[in-house]
Amino acid sequence: QARTLGPGFSKPDEGFIIPSQTGDIKLEFDLELRFRMFWKFEGALFAETGNVWLMNDFKFKDFYKSLGCDWGAGLRLNLDFLVLRLDLGMKIHDPARDPDSRWLEPSQWFAGNGCSFHFGVGYPF
């Protein structure tokens, strides 16, 4: 879910109803392949990686180990003046988990909080 990753290896703060994991440094990579389907519908495949860190806890030599990763697929309705998106994203690397279970196997993608649906307006980037 949005704003539940980080900072670094931290577990999500469940003390708030609306998650807000913030930090001083943010790094995010997004890759999206969009393709026409029919009428005004488009499909998308995407992969993302990134995290946030607190400046005083950031260690450059091993920051890559705390990157969260996901992938997914989506459907877009492109009305030329407005784009409606429905995406299904699945975690593949969760740095908040114990070190020996950070990589999620395909059987875990749909279990628990391994995946989520997102509705959006406009392209994400």
mmCIF file of C-alpha atoms in Angstrom:
data_model
loop_
_atom_site.group_PDB
_atom_site.id
_atom_site.type_symbol
_atom_site.label_atom_id
_atom_site.label_comp_id
_atom_site.label_asym_id
_atom_site.label_seq_id
_atom_site.Cartn_x
_atom_site.Cartn_y
_atom_site.Cartn_z
ATOM 1 C CA GLN A 1 0.000 0.000 0.000
ATOM 2 C CA ALA A 2 1.053 3.571 -0.511
ATOM 3 C CA ARG A 3 3.187 5.126 2.243
ATOM 4 C CA THR A 4 3.731 1.855 4.140
ATOM 5 C CA LEU A 5 7.353 1.234 3.093
ATOM 6 C CA GLY A 6 10.313 2.468 5.130
ATOM 7 C CA PRO A 7 12.113 4.241 6.409
ATOM 8 C CA GLY A 8 14.826 1.725 5.566
ATOM 9 C CA PHE A 9 14.111 -1.678 7.123
ATOM 10 C CA SER A 10 11.403 -0.321 9.475
ATOM 11 C CA LYS A 11 8.153 -2.179 9.893
ATOM 12 C CA PRO A 12 5.005 -0.143 9.111
ATOM 13 C CA ASP A 13 3.766 2.005 11.991
ATOM 14 C CA GLU A 14 0.340 0.557 12.711
ATOM 15 C CA GLY A 15 -0.487 3.252 15.279
ATOM 16 C CA PHE A 16 -2.189 5.352 12.605
ATOM 17 C CA ILE A 17 -5.216 4.553 10.476
ATOM 18 C CA ILE A 18 -3.652 6.286 7.454
ATOM 19 C CA PRO A 19 -0.068 5.058 6.940
ATOM 20 C CA SER A 20 2.636 7.658 6.483
ATOM 21 C CA GLN A 21 6.147 6.247 6.461
ATOM 22 C CA THR A 22 8.232 9.313 5.702
ATOM 23 C CA GLY A 23 11.940 10.042 5.599
ATOM 24 C CA ASP A 24 14.579 12.542 4.526
ATOM 25 C CA ILE A 25 15.757 10.679 1.420
ATOM 26 C CA LYS A 26 13.495 9.086 -1.197
ATOM 27 C CA LEU A 27 14.569 6.901 -4.108
ATOM 28 C CA GLU A 28 12.080 5.437 -6.564
ATOM 29 C CA PHE A 29 12.399 3.678 -9.916
ATOM 30 C CA ASP A 30 9.356 2.932 -12.059
ATOM 31 C CA LEU A 31 9.132 1.041 -15.312
ATOM 32 C CA GLU A 32 5.831 0.737 -17.172
ATOM 33 C CA LEU A 33 4.943 -0.835 -20.496
ATOM 34 C CA ARG A 34 1.643 0.437 -21.901
ATOM 35 C CA PHE A 35 -0.172 -1.146 -24.826
ATOM 36 C CA ARG A 36 -3.432 -0.604 -26.670
ATOM 37 C CA MET A 37 -6.102 -3.247 -26.243
ATOM 38 C CA PHE A 38 -9.417 -2.247 -27.807
ATOM 39 C CA TRP A 39 -11.632 0.825 -28.069
ATOM 40 C CA LYS A 40 -10.239 3.205 -25.423
ATOM 41 C CA PHE A 41 -8.821 0.498 -23.148
ATOM 42 C CA GLU A 42 -5.097 0.119 -22.603
ATOM 43 C CA GLY A 43 -3.140 -2.444 -20.647
ATOM 44 C CA ALA A 44 -0.017 -1.930 -18.582
ATOM 45 C CA LEU A 45 2.714 -4.042 -17.015
ATOM 46 C CA PHE A 46 4.910 -2.374 -14.424
ATOM 47 C CA ALA A 47 7.761 -2.906 -11.975
ATOM 48 C CA GLU A 48 8.847 -0.561 -9.183
ATOM 49 C CA THR A 49 11.590 -0.393 -6.594
ATOM 50 C CA GLY A 50 12.505 2.169 -3.952
ATOM 51 C CA ASN A 51 12.269 3.265 -0.330
ATOM 52 C CA VAL A 52 12.686 6.236 1.998
ATOM 53 C CA TRP A 53 15.414 6.661 4.615
ATOM 54 C CA LEU A 54 16.165 8.917 7.544
ATOM 55 C CA MET A 55 19.348 10.922 7.001
ATOM 56 C CA ASN A 56 20.972 9.828 10.280
ATOM 57 C CA ASP A 57 20.206 6.103 9.628
ATOM 58 C CA PHE A 58 21.197 6.022 5.940
ATOM 59 C CA LYS A 59 24.179 3.785 5.154
ATOM 60 C CA PHE A 60 25.234 3.992 1.510
ATOM 61 C CA LYS A 61 27.144 0.685 1.496
ATOM 62 C CA ASP A 62 24.009 -1.426 2.106
ATOM 63 C CA PHE A 63 21.037 0.776 1.197
ATOM 64 C CA TYR A 64 20.205 -1.485 -1.757
ATOM 65 C CA LYS A 65 19.246 -4.262 0.691
ATOM 66 C CA SER A 66 16.410 -2.063 1.997
ATOM 67 C CA LEU A 67 14.828 -1.441 -1.414
ATOM 68 C CA GLY A 68 11.273 -2.698 -1.684
ATOM 69 C CA CYS A 69 10.216 -4.184 -5.043
ATOM 70 C CA ASP A 70 6.892 -4.972 -6.665
ATOM 71 C CA TRP A 71 5.411 -5.734 -10.031
ATOM 72 C CA GLY A 72 1.934 -5.740 -11.445
ATOM 73 C CA ALA A 73 -0.561 -5.262 -14.215
ATOM 74 C CA GLY A 74 -3.196 -2.679 -14.882
ATOM 75 C CA LEU A 75 -6.087 -1.609 -17.034
ATOM 76 C CA ARG A 76 -6.509 1.963 -18.272
ATOM 77 C CA LEU A 77 -9.525 3.685 -19.746
ATOM 78 C CA ASN A 78 -8.086 6.522 -21.838
ATOM 79 C CA LEU A 79 -10.797 9.057 -22.644
ATOM 80 C CA ASP A 80 -8.230 11.511 -24.138
ATOM 81 C CA PHE A 81 -9.090 14.186 -21.571
ATOM 82 C CA LEU A 82 -9.069 11.785 -18.596
ATOM 83 C CA VAL A 83 -7.338 8.482 -17.815
ATOM 84 C CA LEU A 84 -8.820 6.075 -15.248
ATOM 85 C CA ARG A 85 -6.490 3.358 -13.927
ATOM 86 C CA LEU A 86 -7.049 0.095 -12.075
ATOM 87 C CA ASP A 87 -3.827 -1.646 -11.021
ATOM 88 C CA LEU A 88 -2.990 -4.846 -9.190
ATOM 89 C CA GLY A 89 0.453 -4.750 -7.603
ATOM 90 C CA MET A 90 2.286 -7.632 -5.925
ATOM 91 C CA LYS A 91 5.262 -7.439 -3.568
ATOM 92 C CA ILE A 92 8.357 -9.376 -4.483
ATOM 93 C CA HIS A 93 10.813 -7.906 -1.943
ATOM 94 C CA ASP A 94 9.727 -6.478 1.423
ATOM 95 C CA PRO A 95 12.604 -5.063 3.535
ATOM 96 C CA ALA A 96 10.369 -4.843 6.627
ATOM 97 C CA ARG A 97 10.237 -8.651 6.859
ATOM 98 C CA ASP A 98 12.816 -10.797 8.627
ATOM 99 C CA PRO A 99 16.070 -11.017 6.616
ATOM 100 C CA ASP A 100 15.538 -14.679 5.659
ATOM 101 C CA SER A 101 12.003 -14.081 4.298
ATOM 102 C CA ARG A 102 12.246 -10.722 2.487
ATOM 103 C CA TRP A 103 11.845 -12.242 -0.993
ATOM 104 C CA LEU A 104 8.240 -13.332 -1.460
ATOM 105 C CA GLU A 105 7.516 -16.484 -3.422
ATOM 106 C CA PRO A 106 4.657 -16.509 -5.973
ATOM 107 C CA SER A 107 2.456 -18.390 -3.499
ATOM 108 C CA GLN A 108 2.752 -15.399 -1.107
ATOM 109 C CA TRP A 109 1.810 -12.723 -3.663
ATOM 110 C CA PHE A 110 -1.924 -13.128 -3.071
ATOM 111 C CA ALA A 111 -1.750 -14.095 0.610
ATOM 112 C CA GLY A 112 -2.123 -11.587 3.428
ATOM 113 C CA ASN A 113 -0.938 -8.153 2.342
ATOM 114 C CA GLY A 114 1.198 -9.403 -0.565
ATOM 115 C CA CYS A 115 -0.932 -7.616 -3.164
ATOM 116 C CA SER A 116 -3.265 -4.672 -3.469
ATOM 117 C CA PHE A 117 -5.608 -2.997 -5.936
ATOM 118 C CA HIS A 118 -5.260 0.704 -6.669
ATOM 119 C CA PHE A 119 -7.607 3.041 -8.495
ATOM 120 C CA GLY A 120 -6.150 6.225 -9.912
ATOM 121 C CA VAL A 121 -6.877 9.153 -12.172
ATOM 122 C CA GLY A 122 -4.222 10.166 -14.687
ATOM 123 C CA TYR A 123 -0.954 8.410 -15.396
ATOM 124 C CA PRO A 124 1.243 7.758 -12.338
ATOM 125 C CA PHE A 125 4.254 9.483 -13.976
#
